[in-house]
Tab-separated table of C-alpha atoms and ligand atoms in Angstrom:
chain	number	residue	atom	x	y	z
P	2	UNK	CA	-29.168	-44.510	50.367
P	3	UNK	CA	-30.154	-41.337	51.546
P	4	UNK	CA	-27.758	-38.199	50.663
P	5	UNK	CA	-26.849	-37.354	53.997
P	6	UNK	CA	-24.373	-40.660	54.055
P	7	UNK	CA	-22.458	-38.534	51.289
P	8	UNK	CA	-20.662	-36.599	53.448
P	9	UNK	CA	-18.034	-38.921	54.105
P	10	UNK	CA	-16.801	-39.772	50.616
P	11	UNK	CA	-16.978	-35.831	49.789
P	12	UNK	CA	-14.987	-35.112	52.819
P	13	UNK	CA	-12.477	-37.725	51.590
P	14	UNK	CA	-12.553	-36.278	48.011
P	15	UNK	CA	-11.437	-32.963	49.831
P	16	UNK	CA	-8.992	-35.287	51.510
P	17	UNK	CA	-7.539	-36.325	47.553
P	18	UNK	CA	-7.049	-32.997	46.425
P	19	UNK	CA	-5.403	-32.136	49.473
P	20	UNK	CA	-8.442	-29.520	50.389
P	21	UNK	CA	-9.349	-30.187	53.436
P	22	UNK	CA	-8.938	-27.279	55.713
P	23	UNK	CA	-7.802	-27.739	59.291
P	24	UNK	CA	-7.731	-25.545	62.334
P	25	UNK	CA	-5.461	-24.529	64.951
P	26	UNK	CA	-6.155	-23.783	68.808
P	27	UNK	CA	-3.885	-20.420	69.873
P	28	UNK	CA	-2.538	-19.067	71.966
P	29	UNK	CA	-0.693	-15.445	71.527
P	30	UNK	CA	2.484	-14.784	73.037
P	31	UNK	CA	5.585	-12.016	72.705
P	32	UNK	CA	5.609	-9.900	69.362
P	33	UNK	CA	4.486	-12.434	66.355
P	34	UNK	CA	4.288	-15.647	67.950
P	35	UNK	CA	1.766	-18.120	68.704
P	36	UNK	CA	1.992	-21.205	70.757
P	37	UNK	CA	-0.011	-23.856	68.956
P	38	UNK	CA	-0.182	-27.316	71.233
P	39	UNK	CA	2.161	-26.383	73.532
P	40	UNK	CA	4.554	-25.319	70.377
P	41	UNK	CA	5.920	-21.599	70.084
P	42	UNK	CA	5.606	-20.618	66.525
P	43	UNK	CA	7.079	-17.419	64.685
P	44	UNK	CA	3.742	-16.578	62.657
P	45	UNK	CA	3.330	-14.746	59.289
P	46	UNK	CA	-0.589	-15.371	59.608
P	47	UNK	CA	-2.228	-12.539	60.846
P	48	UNK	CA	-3.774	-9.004	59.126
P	49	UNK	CA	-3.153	-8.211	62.495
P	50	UNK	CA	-0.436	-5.581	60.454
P	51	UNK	CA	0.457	-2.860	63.059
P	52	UNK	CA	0.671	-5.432	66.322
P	53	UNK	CA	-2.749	-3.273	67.859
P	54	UNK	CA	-4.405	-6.841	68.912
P	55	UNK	CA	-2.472	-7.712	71.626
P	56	UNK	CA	-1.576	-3.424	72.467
P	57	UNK	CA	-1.506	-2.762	76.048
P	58	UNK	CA	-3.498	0.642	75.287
P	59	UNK	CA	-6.552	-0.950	73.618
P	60	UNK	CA	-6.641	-3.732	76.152
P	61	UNK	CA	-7.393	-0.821	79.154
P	62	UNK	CA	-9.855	0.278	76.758
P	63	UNK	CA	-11.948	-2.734	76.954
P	64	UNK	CA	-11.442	-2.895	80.634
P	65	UNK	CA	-12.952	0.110	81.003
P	66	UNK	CA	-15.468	-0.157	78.256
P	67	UNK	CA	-16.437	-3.217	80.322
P	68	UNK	CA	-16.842	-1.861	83.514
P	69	UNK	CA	-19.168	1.221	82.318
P	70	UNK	CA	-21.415	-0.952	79.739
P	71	UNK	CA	-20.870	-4.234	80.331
P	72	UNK	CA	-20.573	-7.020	77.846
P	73	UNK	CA	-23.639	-7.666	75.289
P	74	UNK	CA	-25.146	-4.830	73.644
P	75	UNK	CA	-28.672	-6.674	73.852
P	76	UNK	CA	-30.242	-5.759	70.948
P	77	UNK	CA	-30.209	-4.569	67.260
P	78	UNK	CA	-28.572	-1.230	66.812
P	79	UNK	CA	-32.306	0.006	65.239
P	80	UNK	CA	-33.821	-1.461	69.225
P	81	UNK	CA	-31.784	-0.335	72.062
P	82	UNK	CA	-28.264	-1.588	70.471
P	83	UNK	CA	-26.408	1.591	69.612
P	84	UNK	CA	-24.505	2.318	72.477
P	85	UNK	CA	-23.151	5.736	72.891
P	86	UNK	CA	-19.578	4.376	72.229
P	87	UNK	CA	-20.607	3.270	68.753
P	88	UNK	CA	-22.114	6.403	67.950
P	89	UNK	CA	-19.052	8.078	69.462
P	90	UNK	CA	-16.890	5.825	67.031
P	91	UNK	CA	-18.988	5.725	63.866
P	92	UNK	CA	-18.671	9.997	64.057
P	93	UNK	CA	-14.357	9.426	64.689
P	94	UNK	CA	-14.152	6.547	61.982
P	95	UNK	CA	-15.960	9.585	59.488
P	96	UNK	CA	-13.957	11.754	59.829
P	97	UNK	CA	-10.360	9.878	59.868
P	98	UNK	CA	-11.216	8.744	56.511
P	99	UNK	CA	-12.947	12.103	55.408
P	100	UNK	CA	-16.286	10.920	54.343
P	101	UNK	CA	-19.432	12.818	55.694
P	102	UNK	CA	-20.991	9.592	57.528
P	103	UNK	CA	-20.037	6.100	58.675
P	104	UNK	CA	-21.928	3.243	60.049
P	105	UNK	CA	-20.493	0.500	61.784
P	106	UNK	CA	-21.324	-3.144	61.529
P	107	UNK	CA	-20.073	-6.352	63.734
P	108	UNK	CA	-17.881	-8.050	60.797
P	109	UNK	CA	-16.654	-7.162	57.068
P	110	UNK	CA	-18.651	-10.240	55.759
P	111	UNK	CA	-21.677	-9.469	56.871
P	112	UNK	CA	-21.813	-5.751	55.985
P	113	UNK	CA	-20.682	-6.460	52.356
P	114	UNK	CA	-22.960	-9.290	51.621
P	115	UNK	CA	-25.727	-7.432	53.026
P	116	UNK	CA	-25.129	-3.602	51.422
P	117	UNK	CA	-24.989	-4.622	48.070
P	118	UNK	CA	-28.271	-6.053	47.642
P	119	UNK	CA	-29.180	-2.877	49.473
P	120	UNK	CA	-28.118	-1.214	46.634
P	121	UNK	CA	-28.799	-2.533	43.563
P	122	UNK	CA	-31.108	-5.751	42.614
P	123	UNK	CA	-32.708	-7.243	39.418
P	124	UNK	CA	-32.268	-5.124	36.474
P	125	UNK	CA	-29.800	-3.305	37.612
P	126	UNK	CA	-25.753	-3.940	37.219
P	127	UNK	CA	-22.157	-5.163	39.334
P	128	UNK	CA	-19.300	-4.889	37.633
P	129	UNK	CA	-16.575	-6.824	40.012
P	130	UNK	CA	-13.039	-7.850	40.198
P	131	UNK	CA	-12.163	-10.908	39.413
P	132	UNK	CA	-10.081	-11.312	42.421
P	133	UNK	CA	-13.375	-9.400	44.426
P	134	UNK	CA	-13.010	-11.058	48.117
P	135	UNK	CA	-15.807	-13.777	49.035
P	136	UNK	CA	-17.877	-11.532	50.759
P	137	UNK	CA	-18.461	-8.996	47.745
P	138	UNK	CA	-19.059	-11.978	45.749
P	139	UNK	CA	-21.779	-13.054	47.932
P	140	UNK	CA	-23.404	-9.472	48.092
P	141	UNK	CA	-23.373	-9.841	44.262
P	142	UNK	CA	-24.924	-12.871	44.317
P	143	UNK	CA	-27.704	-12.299	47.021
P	144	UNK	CA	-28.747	-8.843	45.315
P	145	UNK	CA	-29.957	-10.512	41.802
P	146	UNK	CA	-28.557	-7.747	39.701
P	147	UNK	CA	-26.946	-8.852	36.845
P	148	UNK	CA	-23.166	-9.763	37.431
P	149	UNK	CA	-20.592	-8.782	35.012
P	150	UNK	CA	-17.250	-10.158	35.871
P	151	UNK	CA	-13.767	-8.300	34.741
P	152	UNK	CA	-10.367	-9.617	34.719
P	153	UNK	CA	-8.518	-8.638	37.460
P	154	UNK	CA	-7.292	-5.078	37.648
P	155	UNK	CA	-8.278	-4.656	33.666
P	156	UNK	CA	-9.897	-1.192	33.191
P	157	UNK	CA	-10.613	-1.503	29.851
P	158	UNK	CA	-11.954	-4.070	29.778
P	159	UNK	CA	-14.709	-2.984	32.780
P	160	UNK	CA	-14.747	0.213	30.576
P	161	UNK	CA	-16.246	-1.775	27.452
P	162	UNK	CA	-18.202	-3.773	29.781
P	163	UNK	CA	-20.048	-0.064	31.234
P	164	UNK	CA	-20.342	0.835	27.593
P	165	UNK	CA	-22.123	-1.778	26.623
P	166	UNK	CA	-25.009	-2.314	29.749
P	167	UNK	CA	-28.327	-0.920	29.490
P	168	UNK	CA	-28.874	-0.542	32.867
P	169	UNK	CA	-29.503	2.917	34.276
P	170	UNK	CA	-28.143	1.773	37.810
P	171	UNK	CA	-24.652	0.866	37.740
P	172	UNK	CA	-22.140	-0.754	40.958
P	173	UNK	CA	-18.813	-1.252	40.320
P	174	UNK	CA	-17.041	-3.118	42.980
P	175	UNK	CA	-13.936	-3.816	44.059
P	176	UNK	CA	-11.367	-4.823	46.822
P	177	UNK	CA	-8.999	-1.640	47.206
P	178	UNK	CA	-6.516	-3.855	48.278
P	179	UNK	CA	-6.489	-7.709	46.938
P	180	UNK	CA	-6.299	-10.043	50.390
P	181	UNK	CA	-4.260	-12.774	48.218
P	182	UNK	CA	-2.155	-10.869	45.948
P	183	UNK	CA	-1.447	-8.041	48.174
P	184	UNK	CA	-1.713	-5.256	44.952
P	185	UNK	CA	-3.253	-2.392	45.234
P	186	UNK	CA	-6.162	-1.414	42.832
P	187	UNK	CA	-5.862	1.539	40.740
P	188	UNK	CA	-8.797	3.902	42.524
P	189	UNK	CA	-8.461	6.479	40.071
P	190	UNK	CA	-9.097	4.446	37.184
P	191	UNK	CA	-11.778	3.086	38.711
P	192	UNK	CA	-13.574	6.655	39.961
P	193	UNK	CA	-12.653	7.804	36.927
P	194	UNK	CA	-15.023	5.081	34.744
P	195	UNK	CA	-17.685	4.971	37.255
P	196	UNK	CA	-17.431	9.049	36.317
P	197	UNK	CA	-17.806	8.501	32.668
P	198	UNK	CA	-20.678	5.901	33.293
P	199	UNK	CA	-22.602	7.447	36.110
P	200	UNK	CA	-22.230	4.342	38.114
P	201	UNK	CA	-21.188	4.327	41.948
P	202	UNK	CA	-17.765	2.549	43.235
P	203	UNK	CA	-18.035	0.773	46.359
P	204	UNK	CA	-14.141	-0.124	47.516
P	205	UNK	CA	-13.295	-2.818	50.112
P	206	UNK	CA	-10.081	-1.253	52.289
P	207	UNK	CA	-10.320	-4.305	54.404
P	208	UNK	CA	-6.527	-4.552	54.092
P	209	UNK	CA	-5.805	-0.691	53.463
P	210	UNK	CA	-7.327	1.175	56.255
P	211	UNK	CA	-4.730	1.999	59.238
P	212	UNK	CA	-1.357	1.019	57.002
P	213	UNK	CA	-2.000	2.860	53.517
P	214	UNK	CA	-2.530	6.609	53.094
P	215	UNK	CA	-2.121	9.580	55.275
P	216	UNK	CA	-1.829	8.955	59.061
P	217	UNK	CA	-3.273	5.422	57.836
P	218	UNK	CA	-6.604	6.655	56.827
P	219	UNK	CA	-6.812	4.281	53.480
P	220	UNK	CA	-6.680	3.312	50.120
P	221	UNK	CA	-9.122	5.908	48.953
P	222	UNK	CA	-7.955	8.759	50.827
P	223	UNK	CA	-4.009	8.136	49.739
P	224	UNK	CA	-6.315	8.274	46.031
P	225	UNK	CA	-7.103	11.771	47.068
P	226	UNK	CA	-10.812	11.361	46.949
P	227	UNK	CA	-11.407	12.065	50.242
P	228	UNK	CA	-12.217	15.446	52.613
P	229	UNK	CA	-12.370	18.180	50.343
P	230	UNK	CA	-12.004	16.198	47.472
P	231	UNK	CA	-14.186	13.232	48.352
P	232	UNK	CA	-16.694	11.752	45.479
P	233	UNK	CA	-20.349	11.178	45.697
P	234	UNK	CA	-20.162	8.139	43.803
P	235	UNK	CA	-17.480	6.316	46.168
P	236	UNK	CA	-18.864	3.829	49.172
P	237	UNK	CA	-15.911	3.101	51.103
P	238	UNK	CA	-15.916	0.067	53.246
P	239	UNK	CA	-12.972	-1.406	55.621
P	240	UNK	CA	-12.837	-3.765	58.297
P	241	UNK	CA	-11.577	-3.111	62.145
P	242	UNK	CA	-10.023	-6.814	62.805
P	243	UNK	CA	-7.168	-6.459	60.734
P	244	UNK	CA	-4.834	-3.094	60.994
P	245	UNK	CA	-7.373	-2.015	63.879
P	246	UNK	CA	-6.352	-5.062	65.440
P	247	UNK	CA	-10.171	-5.725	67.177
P	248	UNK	CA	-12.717	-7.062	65.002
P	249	UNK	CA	-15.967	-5.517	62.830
P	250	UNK	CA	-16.169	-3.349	59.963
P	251	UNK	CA	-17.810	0.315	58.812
P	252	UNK	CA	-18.942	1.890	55.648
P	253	UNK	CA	-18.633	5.328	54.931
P	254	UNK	CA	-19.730	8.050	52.063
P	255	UNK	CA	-21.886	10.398	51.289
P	256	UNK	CA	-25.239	11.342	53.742
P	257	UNK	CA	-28.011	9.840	52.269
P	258	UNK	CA	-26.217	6.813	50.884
P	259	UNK	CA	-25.333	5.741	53.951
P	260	UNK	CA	-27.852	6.862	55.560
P	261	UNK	CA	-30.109	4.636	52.928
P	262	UNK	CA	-27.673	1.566	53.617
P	263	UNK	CA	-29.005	2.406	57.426
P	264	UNK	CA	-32.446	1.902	56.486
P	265	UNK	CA	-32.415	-1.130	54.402
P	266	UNK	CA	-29.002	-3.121	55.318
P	267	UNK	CA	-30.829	-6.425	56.340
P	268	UNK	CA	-27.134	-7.992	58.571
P	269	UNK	CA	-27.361	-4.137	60.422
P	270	UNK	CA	-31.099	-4.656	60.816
P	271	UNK	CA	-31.483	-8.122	62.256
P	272	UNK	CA	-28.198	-9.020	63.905
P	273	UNK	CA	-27.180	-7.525	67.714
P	274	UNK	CA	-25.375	-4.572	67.944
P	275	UNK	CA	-21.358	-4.871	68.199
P	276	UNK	CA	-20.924	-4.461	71.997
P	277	UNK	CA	-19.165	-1.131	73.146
P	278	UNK	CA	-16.013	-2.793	74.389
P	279	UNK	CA	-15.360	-3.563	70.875
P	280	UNK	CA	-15.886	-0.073	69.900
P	281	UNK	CA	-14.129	0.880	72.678
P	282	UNK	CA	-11.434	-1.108	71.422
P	283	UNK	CA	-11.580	0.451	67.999
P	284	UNK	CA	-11.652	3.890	69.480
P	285	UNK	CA	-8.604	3.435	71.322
P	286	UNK	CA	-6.874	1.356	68.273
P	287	UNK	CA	-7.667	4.663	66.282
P	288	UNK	CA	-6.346	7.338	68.177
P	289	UNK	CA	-3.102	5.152	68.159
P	290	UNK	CA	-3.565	4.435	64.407
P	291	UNK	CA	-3.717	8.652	63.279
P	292	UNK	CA	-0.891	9.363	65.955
P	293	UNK	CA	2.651	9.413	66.334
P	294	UNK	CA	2.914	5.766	66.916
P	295	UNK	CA	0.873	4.721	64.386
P	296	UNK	CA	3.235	6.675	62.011
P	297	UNK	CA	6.257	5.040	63.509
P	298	UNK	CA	4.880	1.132	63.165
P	299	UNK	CA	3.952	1.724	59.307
P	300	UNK	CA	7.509	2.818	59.001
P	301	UNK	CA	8.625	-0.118	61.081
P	302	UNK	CA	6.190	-2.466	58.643
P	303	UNK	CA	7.424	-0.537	55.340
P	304	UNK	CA	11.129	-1.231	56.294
P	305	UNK	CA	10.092	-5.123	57.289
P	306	UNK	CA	7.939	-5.560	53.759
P	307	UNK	CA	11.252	-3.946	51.935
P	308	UNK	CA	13.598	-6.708	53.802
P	309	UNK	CA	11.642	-9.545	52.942
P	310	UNK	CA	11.537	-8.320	49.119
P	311	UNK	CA	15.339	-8.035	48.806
P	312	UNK	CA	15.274	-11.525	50.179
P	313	UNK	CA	13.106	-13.409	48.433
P	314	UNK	CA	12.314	-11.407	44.919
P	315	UNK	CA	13.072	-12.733	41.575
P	316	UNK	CA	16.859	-12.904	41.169
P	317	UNK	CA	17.835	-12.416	45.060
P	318	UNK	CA	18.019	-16.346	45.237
P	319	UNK	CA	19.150	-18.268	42.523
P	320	UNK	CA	17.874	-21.861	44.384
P	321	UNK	CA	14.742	-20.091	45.098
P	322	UNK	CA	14.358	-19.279	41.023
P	323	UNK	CA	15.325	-22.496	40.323
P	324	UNK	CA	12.286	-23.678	42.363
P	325	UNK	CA	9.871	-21.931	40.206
P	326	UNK	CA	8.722	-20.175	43.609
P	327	UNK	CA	7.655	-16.092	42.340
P	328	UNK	CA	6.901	-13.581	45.385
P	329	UNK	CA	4.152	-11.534	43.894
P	330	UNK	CA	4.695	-8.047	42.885
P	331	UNK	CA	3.136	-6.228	46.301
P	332	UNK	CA	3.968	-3.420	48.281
P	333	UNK	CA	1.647	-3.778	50.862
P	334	UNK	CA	1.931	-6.364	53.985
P	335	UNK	CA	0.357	-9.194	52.079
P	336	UNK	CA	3.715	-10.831	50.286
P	337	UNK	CA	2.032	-13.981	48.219
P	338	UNK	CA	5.219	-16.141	47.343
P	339	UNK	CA	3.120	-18.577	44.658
P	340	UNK	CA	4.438	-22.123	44.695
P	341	UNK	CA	1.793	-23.829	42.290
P	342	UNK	CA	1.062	-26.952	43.119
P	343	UNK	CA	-1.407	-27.638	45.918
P	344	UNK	CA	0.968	-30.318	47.548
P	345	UNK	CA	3.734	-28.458	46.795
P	346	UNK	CA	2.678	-25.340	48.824
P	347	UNK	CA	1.071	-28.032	51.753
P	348	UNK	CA	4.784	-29.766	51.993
P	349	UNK	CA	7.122	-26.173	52.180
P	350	UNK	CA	4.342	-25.109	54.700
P	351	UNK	CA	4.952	-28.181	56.335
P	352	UNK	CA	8.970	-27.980	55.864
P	353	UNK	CA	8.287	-24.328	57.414
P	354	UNK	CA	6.364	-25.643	60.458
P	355	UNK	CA	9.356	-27.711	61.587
P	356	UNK	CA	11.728	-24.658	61.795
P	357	UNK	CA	9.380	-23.393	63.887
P	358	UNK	CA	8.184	-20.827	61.587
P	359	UNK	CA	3.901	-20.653	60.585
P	360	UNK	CA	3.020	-19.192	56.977
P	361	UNK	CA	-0.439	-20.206	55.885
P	362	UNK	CA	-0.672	-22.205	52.131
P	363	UNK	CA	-3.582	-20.973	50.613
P	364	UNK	CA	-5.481	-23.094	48.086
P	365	UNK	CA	-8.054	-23.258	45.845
P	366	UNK	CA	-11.052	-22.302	45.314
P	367	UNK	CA	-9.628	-19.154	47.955
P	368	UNK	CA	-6.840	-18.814	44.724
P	369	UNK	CA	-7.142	-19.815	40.821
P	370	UNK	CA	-6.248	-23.312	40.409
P	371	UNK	CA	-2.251	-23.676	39.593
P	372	UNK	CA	-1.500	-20.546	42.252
P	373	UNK	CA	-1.574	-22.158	45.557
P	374	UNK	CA	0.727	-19.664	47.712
P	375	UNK	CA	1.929	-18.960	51.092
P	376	UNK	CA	0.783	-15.988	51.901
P	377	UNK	CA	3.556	-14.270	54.349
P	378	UNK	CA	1.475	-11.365	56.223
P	379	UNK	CA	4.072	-8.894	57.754
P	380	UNK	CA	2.918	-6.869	61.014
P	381	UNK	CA	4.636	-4.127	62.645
P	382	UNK	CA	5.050	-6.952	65.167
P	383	UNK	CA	7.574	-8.790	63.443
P	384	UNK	CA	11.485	-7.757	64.105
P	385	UNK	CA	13.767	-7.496	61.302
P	386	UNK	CA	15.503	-10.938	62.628
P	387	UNK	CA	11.715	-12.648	62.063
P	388	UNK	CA	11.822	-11.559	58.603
P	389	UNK	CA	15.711	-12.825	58.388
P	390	UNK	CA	14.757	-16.095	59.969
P	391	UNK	CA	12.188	-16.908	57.408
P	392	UNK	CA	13.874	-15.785	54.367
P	393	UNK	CA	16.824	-18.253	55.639
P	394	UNK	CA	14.393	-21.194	55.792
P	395	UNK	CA	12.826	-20.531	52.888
P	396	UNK	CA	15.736	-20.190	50.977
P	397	UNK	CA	17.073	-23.598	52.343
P	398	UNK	CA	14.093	-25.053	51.680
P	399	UNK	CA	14.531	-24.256	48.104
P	400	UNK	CA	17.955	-25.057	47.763
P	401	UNK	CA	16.591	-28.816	49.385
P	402	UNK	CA	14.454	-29.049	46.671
P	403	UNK	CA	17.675	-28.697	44.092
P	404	UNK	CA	19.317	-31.312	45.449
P	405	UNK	CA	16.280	-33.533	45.359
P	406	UNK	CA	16.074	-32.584	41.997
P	407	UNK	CA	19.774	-33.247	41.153
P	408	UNK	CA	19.416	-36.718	42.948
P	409	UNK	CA	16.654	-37.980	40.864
P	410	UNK	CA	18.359	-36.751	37.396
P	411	UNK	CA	21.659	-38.404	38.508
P	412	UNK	CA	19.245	-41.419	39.296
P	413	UNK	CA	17.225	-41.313	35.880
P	414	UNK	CA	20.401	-40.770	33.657
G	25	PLP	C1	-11.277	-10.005	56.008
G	25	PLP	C2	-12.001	-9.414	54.855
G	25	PLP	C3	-13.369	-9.177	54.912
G	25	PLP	C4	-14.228	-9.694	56.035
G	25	PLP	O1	-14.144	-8.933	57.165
G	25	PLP	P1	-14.468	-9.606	58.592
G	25	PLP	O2	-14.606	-8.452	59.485
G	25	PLP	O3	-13.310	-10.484	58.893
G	25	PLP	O4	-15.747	-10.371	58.445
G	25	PLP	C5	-13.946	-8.479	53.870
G	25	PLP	N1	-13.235	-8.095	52.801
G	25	PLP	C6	-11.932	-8.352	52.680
G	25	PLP	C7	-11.197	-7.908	51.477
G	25	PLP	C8	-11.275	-9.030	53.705
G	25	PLP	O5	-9.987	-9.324	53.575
């Protein structure tokens, strides 16, 4: 029988486990909800954290972007590509995270896949997070350097791990803040060590940039290592599709680093330029991000994250507790509430769904085994009475699950 008949039975093995990953047509509407089939749903999905994708101001951006360039940018950004708006943003996105130089890509995934083989390869070593996102994994992967794997967050153990490679060219990579956990990484740990061992730090803000630091200008620059103070041993890379609310991704550090990523970055070099309404976009998403109403949305977000902690953190809700559900200690907009089971987290998902409310379970292999979550993502387009509505579910949910748990003892005894 030839192999391509397999597909079936290993789609239905994804089936067993209760893997398989299904999709969902949208539709935005008002503030945080989605209309899904005709259904209006209030949704915790989206790293869309200040509420910029659907922002009146960035949507006259495109409009115009449109009308002066059109829609494709035609070519490579290294052919006829690089639009003047992309030039015009890559210079802005510099300096509002205080690096000399910046280069922007179309997507996150793409850029880190693609610049870490561009800067190390075989004989040479990565040092990564544990929890590393999919797309530094990959870049690991593709380069052929030799990987060396630390548990999450554990400096000292990366420390020993430096100490004892004989490479001369050292990477240490790492999210700066971890898309399912939500924690931040410590940044000056990590600059420190890369210090000590002459190795270069390349952080993923892909989640920090426009909520964390001054004015929203990142992980690395509320670290202090930027402007004046800024490292030439940090690569700093973020993504514009989540707190930018538009879509691609930039790296930024020192001249001739990026400048060499420029040269020899093979998803910059043979993919189509991202199209100057999307830059556009960015632009516009920027200006609002460093400005008075980018100030007053993190504060909004900050006071939502801080409700939804005093509802559901350990001890707030004793039926919660009893569930064995643990919100993960996070600060940022990323609040993991782990359920465990893979079922489990599928059926309050599902319980969830019919109160109207969307919160993503996430599963393995995207978390270890034993930690499938729903992962609540806040946005400065949630209102305080979103974040009361699901903390009510959820706690009735739980406090459902006593009883059924009460039932069956009563039943078994
Ligand atoms: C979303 C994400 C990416 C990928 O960025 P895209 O622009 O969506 O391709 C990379 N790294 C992290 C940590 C992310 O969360």
């Amino acid at each position: 029988m030839s192999w391509l008949n397999e597909f079936d039975d290993r789609l239905a093995a994804l089936d067993a486990q209760a893997l398989r990953r299904r999709r969902r047509a949208v539709v935005p509407e008002q503030g945080a909800r989605l209309n899904v089939d005709g259904e209006s749903l209030l949704a915790f999905c989206s790293n869309d954290y200040l509420g910029l994708a659907q922002d009146p101001l960035l949507r006259q951006a495109v409009h115009a972007a449109v009308d002066r360039y059109g829609v494709g940018s035609g070519a490579s950004p290294m052919v006829s590509g690089h639009s003047v708006a992309n030039a015009a943003l890559e210079r802005e996105l510099a300096e509002a995270v205080g690096l000399p130089r910046a280069l922007y890509f179309y997507a996150g995934y793409a850029t880190n896949a693609s610049i870490v083989p561009a800067l190390v390869g075989e004989g040479d070593a990565l040092f990564s997070d544990a929890l590393n996102h999919a797309c530094l994994i990959d870049g690991a992967r593709l380069s052929k350097a030799t990987v060396h794997r630390y548990p999450h967050g554990n400096l000292a153990r990366l420390d020993a791990l430096l100490t004892a490679s004989p490479a001369r060219r050292k990477l240490v990579i790492s999210d700066a803040v971890f898309s399912m956990d939500g924690d931040v990484a410590d940044i000056t740990g990590l600059h420190a060590l890369c210090e000590r061992h002459d190795a270069l730090l390349l952080l993923d803000d892909a989640h920090g940039f426009g909520v964390l630091g001054p004015q929203g200008r990142g992980a690395l620059a509320a670290a202090g290592l930027t402007g004046p103070g800024a490292s030439p041993r940090v690569l700093y890379m973020a993504t514009l599709g989540k707190a930018l609310g538009v879509a691609g991704a930039f790296v930024a550090g020192p001249e001739s680093l990026v400048e060499w990523l420029l040269q020899k970055t093979r998803s910059y070099t043979y993919a189509t330029a991202a199209p100057a309404l999307l830059a556009e976009a960015v632009r516009a998403g920027l200006r609002c991000v460093l400005g008075a109403e980018g100030e007053r949305r993190r504060q909004h977000l900050a006071a939502l994250i801080e409700q939804l902690r005093e509802g559901l953190a350990p001890g707030a809700d004793a039926a919660v507790d009893a569930a064995g559900w643990t919100l993960m200690p996070s600060d940022t907009a990323i609040q993991p509430l782990v359920i465990g089971d893979n079922e489990a987290a599928l059926a309050v998902m599902a319980t969830l769904r019919e109160q109207g409310i969307w919160v993503p379970a996430i599963r393995p292999p995207t978390v270890p085994v034993g930690t499938a979550r729903l992962r609540i993502a806040l946005s400065a387009a949630h209102q305080s009475a979103d974040v009361a509505a699901l903390v009510g579910v959820l706690r009735a949910a739980a406090a459902g699950l006593g009883q059924h748990r009460v039932a069956a003892a009563a039943l078994e005894a």
